mmCIF file of C-alpha atoms and ligand atoms in Angstrom:
data_model
loop_
_atom_site.group_PDB
_atom_site.id
_atom_site.type_symbol
_atom_site.label_atom_id
_atom_site.label_comp_id
_atom_site.label_asym_id
_atom_site.label_seq_id
_atom_site.Cartn_x
_atom_site.Cartn_y
_atom_site.Cartn_z
ATOM 1 C CA MET A 22 -26.996 178.870 62.376
ATOM 2 C CA LYS A 23 -24.154 179.327 59.903
ATOM 3 C CA THR A 24 -20.957 180.722 60.562
ATOM 4 C CA VAL A 25 -18.252 182.250 58.308
ATOM 5 C CA ASN A 26 -14.730 183.233 59.378
ATOM 6 C CA VAL A 27 -13.014 186.399 58.066
ATOM 7 C CA SER A 28 -9.337 185.707 58.765
ATOM 8 C CA LEU A 29 -7.529 188.765 59.003
ATOM 9 C CA LYS A 30 -4.907 188.106 61.645
ATOM 10 C CA ASP A 31 -5.705 190.274 64.744
ATOM 11 C CA ARG A 32 -8.621 191.803 62.816
ATOM 12 C CA SER A 33 -10.360 188.396 62.353
ATOM 13 C CA TYR A 34 -14.197 188.192 62.959
ATOM 14 C CA GLN A 35 -16.998 185.784 62.556
ATOM 15 C CA ILE A 36 -20.193 186.484 60.470
ATOM 16 C CA ILE A 37 -23.108 184.743 62.037
ATOM 17 C CA ILE A 38 -26.191 184.014 60.079
ATOM 18 C CA LYS A 39 -29.220 183.095 61.908
ATOM 19 C CA LYS A 40 -32.962 183.889 61.983
ATOM 20 C CA ASN A 41 -34.283 185.742 64.904
ATOM 21 C CA ILE A 42 -30.635 186.676 65.780
ATOM 22 C CA PHE A 43 -31.227 189.640 68.191
ATOM 23 C CA ALA A 44 -31.111 187.410 71.357
ATOM 24 C CA ASN A 45 -27.717 185.997 70.286
ATOM 25 C CA ILE A 46 -26.356 189.410 69.778
ATOM 26 C CA ALA A 47 -27.393 190.413 73.234
ATOM 27 C CA ALA A 48 -25.963 187.252 74.594
ATOM 28 C CA HIS A 49 -22.643 187.890 72.716
ATOM 29 C CA HIS A 50 -22.420 191.305 74.246
ATOM 30 C CA PHE A 51 -23.299 189.849 77.740
ATOM 31 C CA SER A 52 -20.327 187.337 77.442
ATOM 32 C CA ASN A 53 -17.860 189.549 75.930
ATOM 33 C CA TYR A 54 -18.664 193.269 76.605
ATOM 34 C CA LYS A 55 -20.593 193.172 79.950
ATOM 35 C CA LYS A 56 -19.272 196.479 81.141
ATOM 36 C CA SER A 57 -19.768 198.227 77.823
ATOM 37 C CA LYS A 58 -22.569 200.498 76.655
ATOM 38 C CA ALA A 59 -24.198 199.224 73.435
ATOM 39 C CA ILE A 60 -24.559 202.199 71.211
ATOM 40 C CA ILE A 61 -27.307 201.303 68.541
ATOM 41 C CA ILE A 62 -27.168 203.393 65.359
ATOM 42 C CA THR A 63 -29.976 202.892 62.971
ATOM 43 C CA ASP A 64 -32.231 204.749 60.533
ATOM 44 C CA LYS A 65 -35.940 205.777 61.019
ATOM 45 C CA ASN A 66 -37.160 203.045 58.431
ATOM 46 C CA VAL A 67 -35.281 200.209 60.167
ATOM 47 C CA ALA A 68 -36.020 201.458 63.580
ATOM 48 C CA LYS A 69 -39.910 201.414 62.640
ATOM 49 C CA HIS A 70 -39.470 197.649 62.198
ATOM 50 C CA TYR A 71 -36.825 196.511 64.631
ATOM 51 C CA ILE A 72 -35.670 198.891 67.122
ATOM 52 C CA LYS A 73 -38.036 197.688 69.809
ATOM 53 C CA LYS A 74 -37.228 194.139 69.482
ATOM 54 C CA PHE A 75 -33.582 194.742 69.360
ATOM 55 C CA VAL A 76 -33.496 196.968 72.378
ATOM 56 C CA SER A 77 -35.735 194.428 74.370
ATOM 57 C CA SER A 78 -33.323 191.795 73.688
ATOM 58 C CA PHE A 79 -30.684 193.711 75.436
ATOM 59 C CA ASN A 80 -32.964 195.050 78.137
ATOM 60 C CA LYS A 81 -33.002 191.459 79.588
ATOM 61 C CA TYR A 82 -29.389 191.920 80.733
ATOM 62 C CA LYS A 83 -29.872 195.400 81.994
ATOM 63 C CA PHE A 84 -27.024 197.029 79.874
ATOM 64 C CA ASP A 85 -26.437 200.640 79.404
ATOM 65 C CA ILE A 86 -27.983 201.304 76.027
ATOM 66 C CA GLN A 87 -28.037 204.471 73.723
ATOM 67 C CA VAL A 88 -30.116 204.616 70.467
ATOM 68 C CA ILE A 89 -29.246 206.952 67.791
ATOM 69 C CA GLU A 90 -31.429 207.415 64.641
ATOM 70 C CA ILE A 91 -30.015 208.877 61.545
ATOM 71 C CA LEU A 92 -32.234 209.894 58.452
ATOM 72 C CA PRO A 93 -32.598 207.215 55.950
ATOM 73 C CA GLY A 94 -30.563 207.444 52.605
ATOM 74 C CA GLU A 95 -27.409 208.711 51.214
ATOM 75 C CA LYS A 96 -27.801 212.382 52.763
ATOM 76 C CA SER A 97 -26.820 210.789 55.957
ATOM 77 C CA LYS A 98 -23.316 209.698 54.766
ATOM 78 C CA ASP A 99 -21.996 213.167 55.432
ATOM 79 C CA LEU A 100 -19.288 214.508 57.643
ATOM 80 C CA LEU A 101 -21.743 216.960 59.182
ATOM 81 C CA VAL A 102 -24.004 214.314 60.070
ATOM 82 C CA ILE A 103 -20.875 212.272 61.602
ATOM 83 C CA LYS A 104 -19.804 215.372 63.648
ATOM 84 C CA LYS A 105 -23.287 215.885 65.052
ATOM 85 C CA VAL A 106 -23.564 212.137 66.154
ATOM 86 C CA ALA A 107 -19.932 212.216 67.479
ATOM 87 C CA GLU A 108 -20.733 215.151 69.629
ATOM 88 C CA LYS A 109 -23.750 213.463 70.803
ATOM 89 C CA LEU A 110 -21.875 210.445 71.750
ATOM 90 C CA LEU A 111 -18.920 212.552 73.450
ATOM 91 C CA LYS A 112 -21.469 214.484 75.562
ATOM 92 C CA SER A 113 -23.093 211.271 76.700
ATOM 93 C CA ASN A 114 -19.749 210.285 77.788
ATOM 94 C CA VAL A 115 -18.818 207.410 75.313
ATOM 95 C CA LYS A 116 -15.853 205.312 76.442
ATOM 96 C CA ARG A 117 -13.227 203.337 74.687
ATOM 97 C CA ASN A 118 -14.576 199.928 75.517
ATOM 98 C CA ASP A 119 -18.324 200.937 74.258
ATOM 99 C CA ILE A 120 -19.412 199.049 71.227
ATOM 100 C CA ILE A 121 -21.383 200.520 68.299
ATOM 101 C CA TYR A 122 -24.001 198.467 66.739
ATOM 102 C CA ALA A 123 -25.024 199.430 62.830
ATOM 103 C CA LEU A 124 -28.373 198.150 62.686
ATOM 104 C CA GLY A 125 -29.574 198.700 59.020
ATOM 105 C CA GLY A 126 -28.577 198.790 55.291
ATOM 106 C CA GLY A 127 -25.141 199.972 53.835
ATOM 107 C CA VAL A 128 -25.719 203.593 54.654
ATOM 108 C CA VAL A 129 -25.889 202.761 58.368
ATOM 109 C CA GLY A 130 -23.092 200.430 58.043
ATOM 110 C CA ASP A 131 -20.751 202.721 56.201
ATOM 111 C CA PHE A 132 -21.734 205.532 58.634
ATOM 112 C CA SER A 133 -21.305 203.746 61.745
ATOM 113 C CA GLY A 134 -18.079 202.161 60.615
ATOM 114 C CA PHE A 135 -16.465 205.317 59.785
ATOM 115 C CA LEU A 136 -17.666 206.958 63.173
ATOM 116 C CA ALA A 137 -16.191 204.067 65.041
ATOM 117 C CA SER A 138 -12.945 204.096 63.355
ATOM 118 C CA ILE A 139 -12.543 207.984 64.465
ATOM 119 C CA ILE A 140 -14.178 208.495 67.745
ATOM 120 C CA LEU A 141 -11.852 208.296 70.521
ATOM 121 C CA ARG A 142 -9.288 207.104 67.785
ATOM 122 C CA GLY A 143 -11.485 204.038 67.219
ATOM 123 C CA ILE A 144 -13.922 201.969 69.347
ATOM 124 C CA LYS A 145 -15.253 198.440 68.268
ATOM 125 C CA PHE A 146 -18.347 198.292 66.141
ATOM 126 C CA ILE A 147 -20.566 195.386 65.123
ATOM 127 C CA GLN A 148 -22.677 195.037 61.891
ATOM 128 C CA VAL A 149 -26.165 193.950 61.855
ATOM 129 C CA PRO A 150 -27.077 194.538 58.174
ATOM 130 C CA THR A 151 -30.820 194.427 57.323
ATOM 131 C CA THR A 152 -30.828 194.889 53.418
ATOM 132 C CA LEU A 153 -29.643 192.216 50.901
ATOM 133 C CA LEU A 154 -26.900 194.584 49.715
ATOM 134 C CA SER A 155 -25.592 194.867 53.062
ATOM 135 C CA GLN A 156 -25.921 191.321 54.142
ATOM 136 C CA VAL A 157 -24.106 189.897 51.145
ATOM 137 C CA ASP A 158 -21.516 192.695 50.542
ATOM 138 C CA SER A 159 -21.010 196.068 52.663
ATOM 139 C CA SER A 160 -21.156 194.666 56.108
ATOM 140 C CA VAL A 161 -18.161 192.340 55.370
ATOM 141 C CA GLY A 162 -14.773 193.765 54.410
ATOM 142 C CA GLY A 163 -14.192 196.911 56.450
ATOM 143 C CA LYS A 164 -14.787 199.513 53.946
ATOM 144 C CA THR A 165 -16.463 202.483 55.837
ATOM 145 C CA GLY A 166 -17.181 206.104 54.712
ATOM 146 C CA VAL A 167 -18.975 209.060 53.888
ATOM 147 C CA ASN A 168 -19.859 211.143 50.591
ATOM 148 C CA THR A 169 -18.535 214.567 49.384
ATOM 149 C CA SER A 170 -19.850 217.066 46.870
ATOM 150 C CA THR A 171 -17.126 215.695 44.584
ATOM 151 C CA GLY A 172 -18.219 212.039 44.694
ATOM 152 C CA LYS A 173 -19.332 208.941 46.681
ATOM 153 C CA ASN A 174 -17.512 207.536 49.420
ATOM 154 C CA LEU A 175 -14.445 209.572 48.961
ATOM 155 C CA ILE A 176 -13.547 210.064 52.757
ATOM 156 C CA GLY A 177 -13.394 206.967 54.789
ATOM 157 C CA SER A 178 -11.166 204.077 56.337
ATOM 158 C CA PHE A 179 -10.629 200.610 56.326
ATOM 159 C CA TYR A 180 -12.056 199.488 59.607
ATOM 160 C CA GLN A 181 -13.149 195.996 60.225
ATOM 161 C CA PRO A 182 -16.099 195.137 62.475
ATOM 162 C CA THR A 183 -15.504 192.602 65.386
ATOM 163 C CA ALA A 184 -18.644 190.616 64.319
ATOM 164 C CA VAL A 185 -21.314 190.551 61.694
ATOM 165 C CA PHE A 186 -24.720 189.239 62.798
ATOM 166 C CA ILE A 187 -27.171 188.576 60.064
ATOM 167 C CA ASP A 188 -30.860 187.801 60.381
ATOM 168 C CA PRO A 189 -32.399 186.586 56.962
ATOM 169 C CA ASN A 190 -35.891 187.316 58.215
ATOM 170 C CA THR A 191 -35.337 191.094 58.253
ATOM 171 C CA LEU A 192 -35.309 191.016 54.265
ATOM 172 C CA LYS A 193 -39.194 190.291 54.641
ATOM 173 C CA SER A 194 -39.904 193.920 55.528
ATOM 174 C CA LEU A 195 -37.351 195.320 52.873
ATOM 175 C CA PRO A 196 -39.342 196.984 49.806
ATOM 176 C CA GLN A 197 -38.962 194.539 46.905
ATOM 177 C CA LYS A 198 -37.269 197.177 44.563
ATOM 178 C CA GLU A 199 -34.464 197.395 47.476
ATOM 179 C CA PHE A 200 -34.372 193.761 47.665
ATOM 180 C CA MET A 201 -33.988 193.085 43.949
ATOM 181 C CA SER A 202 -31.418 195.912 43.669
ATOM 182 C CA GLY A 203 -29.178 194.202 46.333
ATOM 183 C CA TYR A 204 -29.511 191.049 44.298
ATOM 184 C CA SER A 205 -27.559 192.471 41.436
ATOM 185 C CA GLU A 206 -24.324 191.967 44.112
ATOM 186 C CA VAL A 207 -25.292 188.300 44.361
ATOM 187 C CA LEU A 208 -25.416 187.732 40.700
ATOM 188 C CA LYS A 209 -21.979 189.597 40.518
ATOM 189 C CA TYR A 210 -20.301 187.134 42.802
ATOM 190 C CA SER A 211 -21.559 184.064 40.746
ATOM 191 C CA LEU A 212 -20.325 185.609 37.597
ATOM 192 C CA ILE A 213 -16.893 186.374 39.197
ATOM 193 C CA ASN A 214 -15.818 183.086 40.097
ATOM 194 C CA ASP A 215 -18.683 180.362 40.338
ATOM 195 C CA LYS A 216 -20.447 179.269 37.314
ATOM 196 C CA LYS A 217 -22.357 176.529 39.264
ATOM 197 C CA PHE A 218 -23.750 179.137 41.624
ATOM 198 C CA PHE A 219 -24.961 181.021 38.391
ATOM 199 C CA TYR A 220 -26.807 178.123 37.274
ATOM 200 C CA TRP A 221 -28.189 177.489 40.725
ATOM 201 C CA LEU A 222 -29.351 181.142 40.983
ATOM 202 C CA ASP A 223 -31.062 180.835 37.771
ATOM 203 C CA LEU A 224 -32.840 177.841 38.428
ATOM 204 C CA ASN A 225 -34.098 179.219 41.739
ATOM 205 C CA SER A 226 -35.232 182.605 40.279
ATOM 206 C CA ASN A 227 -38.686 182.538 41.419
ATOM 207 C CA LYS A 228 -37.911 181.487 44.924
ATOM 208 C CA ILE A 229 -35.388 184.386 44.958
ATOM 209 C CA ILE A 230 -38.026 186.858 43.796
ATOM 210 C CA SER A 231 -40.436 185.690 46.492
ATOM 211 C CA LYS A 232 -37.509 185.922 49.179
ATOM 212 C CA ASN A 233 -37.735 182.246 50.012
ATOM 213 C CA SER A 234 -36.225 182.027 53.435
ATOM 214 C CA LYS A 235 -33.983 178.918 52.936
ATOM 215 C CA ILE A 236 -32.763 180.065 49.581
ATOM 216 C CA MET A 237 -31.977 183.381 50.968
ATOM 217 C CA THR A 238 -29.967 181.816 53.955
ATOM 218 C CA GLU A 239 -27.944 179.923 51.365
ATOM 219 C CA ILE A 240 -27.480 182.844 49.235
ATOM 220 C CA ILE A 241 -26.216 184.996 52.250
ATOM 221 C CA ASN A 242 -24.005 182.220 53.369
ATOM 222 C CA ASN A 243 -22.405 181.638 50.064
ATOM 223 C CA CYS A 244 -21.762 185.432 49.389
ATOM 224 C CA CYS A 245 -20.333 185.825 52.743
ATOM 225 C CA ILE A 246 -17.879 182.932 52.145
ATOM 226 C CA LYS A 247 -16.834 184.471 48.724
ATOM 227 C CA LYS A 248 -16.352 187.966 50.118
ATOM 228 C CA SER A 249 -14.356 186.824 53.133
ATOM 229 C CA ILE A 250 -12.014 184.712 50.823
ATOM 230 C CA ILE A 251 -11.537 187.671 48.514
ATOM 231 C CA VAL A 252 -10.851 190.139 51.486
ATOM 232 C CA LYS A 253 -8.478 187.781 53.149
ATOM 233 C CA LYS A 254 -6.451 187.816 49.942
ATOM 234 C CA ASP A 255 -6.517 191.502 49.290
ATOM 235 C CA GLU A 256 -7.829 193.587 52.195
ATOM 236 C CA LYS A 257 -7.061 197.118 50.891
ATOM 237 C CA GLU A 258 -8.329 196.540 47.420
ATOM 238 C CA LEU A 259 -4.894 196.529 45.752
ATOM 239 C CA ASN A 260 -5.628 194.031 43.081
ATOM 240 C CA HIS A 261 -7.806 190.837 43.526
ATOM 241 C CA ARG A 262 -10.631 192.724 45.440
ATOM 242 C CA MET A 263 -11.111 194.821 42.409
ATOM 243 C CA LEU A 264 -12.736 192.045 40.906
ATOM 244 C CA LEU A 265 -15.855 192.765 43.189
ATOM 245 C CA ASN A 266 -16.393 195.940 40.871
ATOM 246 C CA LEU A 267 -17.609 193.811 38.050
ATOM 247 C CA GLY A 268 -20.396 196.220 36.413
ATOM 248 C CA HIS A 269 -19.353 198.860 38.636
ATOM 249 C CA THR A 270 -17.375 201.068 36.274
ATOM 250 C CA PHE A 271 -20.278 201.568 34.286
ATOM 251 C CA ALA A 272 -22.553 201.830 36.955
ATOM 252 C CA HIS A 273 -20.999 204.478 38.786
ATOM 253 C CA ALA A 274 -20.981 206.601 35.479
ATOM 254 C CA ILE A 275 -24.636 205.860 35.127
ATOM 255 C CA GLU A 276 -25.359 206.871 38.733
ATOM 256 C CA LYS A 277 -23.687 209.949 38.477
ATOM 257 C CA GLU A 278 -25.476 210.749 35.061
ATOM 258 C CA LEU A 279 -28.730 210.312 36.940
ATOM 259 C CA LYS A 280 -27.583 212.301 39.676
ATOM 260 C CA TYR A 281 -27.787 209.136 41.943
ATOM 261 C CA LYS A 282 -31.669 209.130 41.559
ATOM 262 C CA VAL A 283 -31.458 205.433 40.617
ATOM 263 C CA LYS A 284 -30.779 202.386 42.743
ATOM 264 C CA HIS A 285 -27.266 201.522 42.877
ATOM 265 C CA GLY A 286 -27.907 197.767 42.251
ATOM 266 C CA GLU A 287 -30.110 198.589 39.169
ATOM 267 C CA ALA A 288 -27.387 200.626 37.713
ATOM 268 C CA VAL A 289 -24.998 197.489 38.515
ATOM 269 C CA SER A 290 -27.390 195.065 36.690
ATOM 270 C CA VAL A 291 -26.921 197.210 33.428
ATOM 271 C CA GLY A 292 -23.442 197.914 34.175
ATOM 272 C CA ILE A 293 -22.597 194.018 34.277
ATOM 273 C CA LEU A 294 -24.324 193.447 30.940
ATOM 274 C CA MET A 295 -22.244 196.372 29.564
ATOM 275 C CA ALA A 296 -19.256 194.650 30.812
ATOM 276 C CA ILE A 297 -20.113 191.235 29.197
ATOM 277 C CA ARG A 298 -20.748 193.273 25.971
ATOM 278 C CA LEU A 299 -17.361 194.839 26.300
ATOM 279 C CA SER A 300 -15.926 191.454 26.858
ATOM 280 C CA ILE A 301 -17.406 190.213 23.525
ATOM 281 C CA LEU A 302 -16.175 193.246 21.572
ATOM 282 C CA LEU A 303 -12.749 192.451 22.899
ATOM 283 C CA ASN A 304 -13.133 188.774 21.898
ATOM 284 C CA LYS A 305 -12.667 187.618 25.341
ATOM 285 C CA THR A 306 -16.137 185.880 25.805
ATOM 286 C CA LYS A 307 -18.784 184.243 23.795
ATOM 287 C CA HIS A 308 -22.184 185.719 22.862
ATOM 288 C CA THR A 309 -24.121 182.922 24.490
ATOM 289 C CA ASN A 310 -22.902 184.153 27.915
ATOM 290 C CA TYR A 311 -24.488 187.424 27.372
ATOM 291 C CA ASN A 312 -27.844 185.906 26.370
ATOM 292 C CA LEU A 313 -27.684 183.713 29.573
ATOM 293 C CA ILE A 314 -27.083 186.647 31.846
ATOM 294 C CA LYS A 315 -29.623 188.744 30.073
ATOM 295 C CA SER A 316 -32.299 186.131 30.235
ATOM 296 C CA HIS A 317 -31.481 185.815 33.998
ATOM 297 C CA LEU A 318 -31.793 189.508 34.691
ATOM 298 C CA ASN A 319 -35.079 189.553 32.669
ATOM 299 C CA LYS A 320 -36.353 186.536 35.041
ATOM 300 C CA VAL A 321 -35.576 188.447 38.237
ATOM 301 C CA ASN A 322 -36.683 191.678 36.762
ATOM 302 C CA LEU A 323 -33.724 193.654 36.952
ATOM 303 C CA PRO A 324 -33.054 196.440 34.259
ATOM 304 C CA THR A 325 -30.884 195.360 31.044
ATOM 305 C CA SER A 326 -30.667 198.693 29.222
ATOM 306 C CA LEU A 327 -30.328 202.549 29.857
ATOM 307 C CA ILE A 328 -33.856 202.994 28.675
ATOM 308 C CA CYS A 329 -35.075 200.771 31.518
ATOM 309 C CA LEU A 330 -33.419 202.747 34.022
ATOM 310 C CA ASN A 331 -34.678 206.201 32.705
ATOM 311 C CA SER A 332 -36.855 206.366 29.544
ATOM 312 C CA LYS A 333 -37.138 210.289 29.572
ATOM 313 C CA LYS A 334 -33.384 210.923 29.733
ATOM 314 C CA LYS A 335 -31.482 211.730 26.512
ATOM 315 C CA TRP A 336 -28.535 209.203 27.097
ATOM 316 C CA ASN A 337 -25.143 210.327 25.803
ATOM 317 C CA ALA A 338 -22.219 207.635 25.761
ATOM 318 C CA ARG A 339 -19.791 210.528 25.682
ATOM 319 C CA SER A 340 -21.158 211.926 28.750
ATOM 320 C CA LEU A 341 -20.934 208.561 30.518
ATOM 321 C CA ILE A 342 -17.200 208.234 29.534
ATOM 322 C CA ARG A 343 -16.559 211.667 30.741
ATOM 323 C CA ASN A 344 -18.089 210.597 34.067
ATOM 324 C CA MET A 345 -15.673 207.291 34.113
ATOM 325 C CA LEU A 346 -12.776 209.706 33.385
ATOM 326 C CA SER A 347 -13.645 211.991 36.308
ATOM 327 C CA ASP A 348 -13.882 209.120 38.912
ATOM 328 C CA LYS A 349 -11.604 210.365 41.731
ATOM 329 C CA LYS A 350 -10.506 206.886 42.597
ATOM 330 C CA ARG A 351 -8.783 206.298 39.229
ATOM 331 C CA VAL A 352 -4.952 206.254 39.339
ATOM 332 C CA ASP A 353 -3.961 206.813 35.878
ATOM 333 C CA LYS A 354 -5.522 207.787 32.545
ATOM 334 C CA ASN A 355 -6.677 204.352 31.875
ATOM 335 C CA ILE A 356 -10.398 203.282 32.858
ATOM 336 C CA LYS A 357 -10.120 199.747 34.468
ATOM 337 C CA PHE A 358 -12.857 197.378 33.856
ATOM 338 C CA ILE A 359 -13.742 194.005 35.384
ATOM 339 C CA LEU A 360 -14.512 191.621 32.283
ATOM 340 C CA LEU A 361 -15.365 188.160 31.685
ATOM 341 C CA HIS A 362 -13.711 185.346 30.036
ATOM 342 C CA ASP A 363 -16.498 183.140 30.954
ATOM 343 C CA ILE A 364 -19.335 182.920 33.413
ATOM 344 C CA GLY A 365 -17.283 182.487 36.645
ATOM 345 C CA LYS A 366 -14.026 183.677 35.211
ATOM 346 C CA ALA A 367 -13.727 187.470 35.786
ATOM 347 C CA TYR A 368 -10.561 189.393 35.275
ATOM 348 C CA ILE A 369 -9.151 193.011 35.299
ATOM 349 C CA GLU A 370 -8.751 194.595 32.033
ATOM 350 C CA ASN A 371 -6.368 197.565 32.446
ATOM 351 C CA SER A 372 -6.594 199.262 29.067
ATOM 352 C CA VAL A 373 -9.744 199.687 26.783
ATOM 353 C CA SER A 374 -9.979 202.122 23.839
ATOM 354 C CA TYR A 375 -12.477 204.892 24.405
ATOM 355 C CA GLU A 376 -13.923 203.897 20.908
ATOM 356 C CA LYS A 377 -14.738 200.355 22.288
ATOM 357 C CA ILE A 378 -16.409 201.900 25.440
ATOM 358 C CA TYR A 379 -18.409 204.104 23.342
ATOM 359 C CA LEU A 380 -19.578 201.359 21.015
ATOM 360 C CA THR A 381 -20.389 199.404 24.022
ATOM 361 C CA ILE A 382 -22.625 201.956 25.819
ATOM 362 C CA LYS A 383 -24.312 202.770 22.236
ATOM 363 C CA GLU A 384 -25.739 199.303 22.410
ATOM 364 C CA PHE A 385 -27.775 200.024 25.527
ATOM 365 C CA PHE A 386 -29.881 202.989 24.252
ATOM 366 C CA ASN A 387 -32.412 200.806 22.866
ATOM 367 C CA GLU A 388 -32.677 197.358 24.172
HETATM 368 N N1 NAD B 403 -18.817 199.403 52.505
HETATM 369 C C1 NAD B 403 -18.828 198.543 51.313
HETATM 370 O O1 NAD B 403 -18.005 197.707 51.173
HETATM 371 C C2 NAD B 403 -20.084 198.933 50.404
HETATM 372 C C3 NAD B 403 -20.219 198.122 49.320
HETATM 373 C C4 NAD B 403 -21.545 198.349 48.654
HETATM 374 C C5 NAD B 403 -22.219 199.489 48.957
HETATM 375 N N2 NAD B 403 -22.007 200.401 49.896
HETATM 376 C C6 NAD B 403 -22.863 201.334 50.416
HETATM 377 O O2 NAD B 403 -24.017 200.836 50.912
HETATM 378 C C7 NAD B 403 -25.051 201.805 50.404
HETATM 379 C C8 NAD B 403 -26.197 201.313 50.063
HETATM 380 O O3 NAD B 403 -26.711 200.253 50.886
HETATM 381 P P1 NAD B 403 -28.177 199.541 50.878
HETATM 382 O O4 NAD B 403 -28.518 199.155 49.621
HETATM 383 O O5 NAD B 403 -28.186 198.834 51.853
HETATM 384 O O6 NAD B 403 -29.107 200.895 51.211
HETATM 385 P P2 NAD B 403 -29.614 201.685 52.451
HETATM 386 O O7 NAD B 403 -28.971 201.541 53.591
HETATM 387 O O8 NAD B 403 -30.115 203.002 52.136
HETATM 388 O O9 NAD B 403 -31.061 200.825 52.631
HETATM 389 C C9 NAD B 403 -32.118 200.978 51.772
HETATM 390 C C10 NAD B 403 -33.560 201.443 52.193
HETATM 391 O O10 NAD B 403 -33.938 200.404 52.991
HETATM 392 C C11 NAD B 403 -34.450 200.793 54.250
HETATM 393 N N3 NAD B 403 -34.134 199.516 54.947
HETATM 394 C C12 NAD B 403 -33.013 198.971 55.411
HETATM 395 N N4 NAD B 403 -33.321 197.636 56.129
HETATM 396 C C13 NAD B 403 -34.595 197.400 55.955
HETATM 397 C C14 NAD B 403 -35.595 196.438 56.301
HETATM 398 N N5 NAD B 403 -35.017 195.288 56.818
HETATM 399 N N6 NAD B 403 -36.893 196.580 56.219
HETATM 400 C C15 NAD B 403 -37.191 197.890 55.733
HETATM 401 N N7 NAD B 403 -36.561 198.725 55.153
HETATM 402 C C16 NAD B 403 -35.274 198.628 55.389
HETATM 403 C C17 NAD B 403 -33.502 201.968 54.674
HETATM 404 O O11 NAD B 403 -34.005 202.653 55.525
HETATM 405 C C18 NAD B 403 -33.307 202.606 53.287
HETATM 406 O O12 NAD B 403 -34.577 203.260 53.180
HETATM 407 C C19 NAD B 403 -24.474 202.897 49.555
HETATM 408 O O13 NAD B 403 -24.169 204.060 50.474
HETATM 409 C C20 NAD B 403 -23.190 202.366 49.304
HETATM 410 O O14 NAD B 403 -22.101 203.228 48.852
HETATM 411 C C21 NAD B 403 -20.908 199.934 50.929
#
C-alpha cells in the first residue's frame, strides 16, 4: 500500500494506492462515517465491472447504500443531469453527513465532485478513480465541473475530496485506447519537472503498454506525489498549477476542431509535441529533445501528428488558432503556452506571435 498526502490545511486528504482496495474503502467508511449513507455514483461501463464487488464490500457492515448510475461519456457532464441526480438524492432524503463515492473515470469524478459541492451546500465526497487519467490526474486537486454549449468545464467549483482510493487493478478492464490516452498525462508530468522519470518511462515502454502492475503502481504513486506538490503550491491555478497544461493549449483547440470526437489524451500527445516544436522555434530548447519525445510517443503508439488523429480532415492552422483565441478561460488577448527549456524544465510563455503558432501547427499536417 502506498499513501500520498495532499496538504491543504483544513482540506488536506490522503491518496491511498492499493490493489483490491474496495474492502479498505468500506472499512474506512465504517471507522469514520458509521452513521452516514454511502452514495455511490458510477457509470454503466464501470458498474458492469465493479459495482457488485464495491457494494458487497460495504454490505458486510450493513450500511445504508444508494447506487446512482449515469451514462458513460461527456454528455453526462451536464447541468440537467446534475439536477436530475440532485433531485433523486433529495427525494431519497440525502443528509449533510452522507458521503458521495465517485467510482469511475474523470467524467464520474468531475460530475460527482461538482454535485457534492452544491447539494445541501456541500457534502463530503471520496474519489475512487478507475481510468489511468483519473488515477494520475483528475481525482486529485479538487477541480470539478460540467460542460456547457460554449465549452468544456465552464461551470464548476474547486472542491477537494476527503480521500482518494486508487486500485491499479481496475486498469485491467480499461480499453487499451482509453489507457494509452491517459498515459499522455503521465508523460506530461515527466516533461514538466522530472527528466529521470522520462528516461525511466522510456525504458519501461513495453511494460507500460502491457499495463504491468508493478510499473503502473509506481507510475500512479509518482504522478500523485507530483500533482499533490503542485496543488499544494497553487490550489486555484493562479500560476504554478498552469504547468499541468503542457500540450493542452494545442490539444483543446484540436478537440474543438474535431468536435470532441477524439480522445483527450491523444490530442494532448500531439499538443505536447507541438509545444516542443514551438519551444524550438523560440530558441528555448534543443531539437534532440523533440526527437526523444517523438520516439517515445511512437514506442507507446500515441499519435504524433494531426493526420494520425484524423486523416480525412482538411486541417487548417488558422482555424486552430481561432479555437485558441475563443477559449473562454483566456484572461487577455495573449495565448498562454507551457513550453520547455529542457525535458523536465517547463515554463509559462505568456506571449507568442500568431505567426510562430501558425508555423508550428503547419509542421503537423504531414508527419
Ligand atoms: N478535474 C480535473 O482536474 C480533470 C483533469 C483532467 C481531465 N478531467 C476530465 O476528465 C474527463 C475524462 O476522464 P477519463 O479519461 O477518465 O474518461 P471517462 O470518465 O469518460 O472514462 C473513459 C471510458 O472508460 C470507461 N471506464 C472507466 N473506468 C473503466 C474501467 N476500469 N474499466 C472499463 N471501462 C472503464 C468509462 O465508462 C468511459 O467509457 C473529462 O471530462 C475531462 O474534462 C478533469
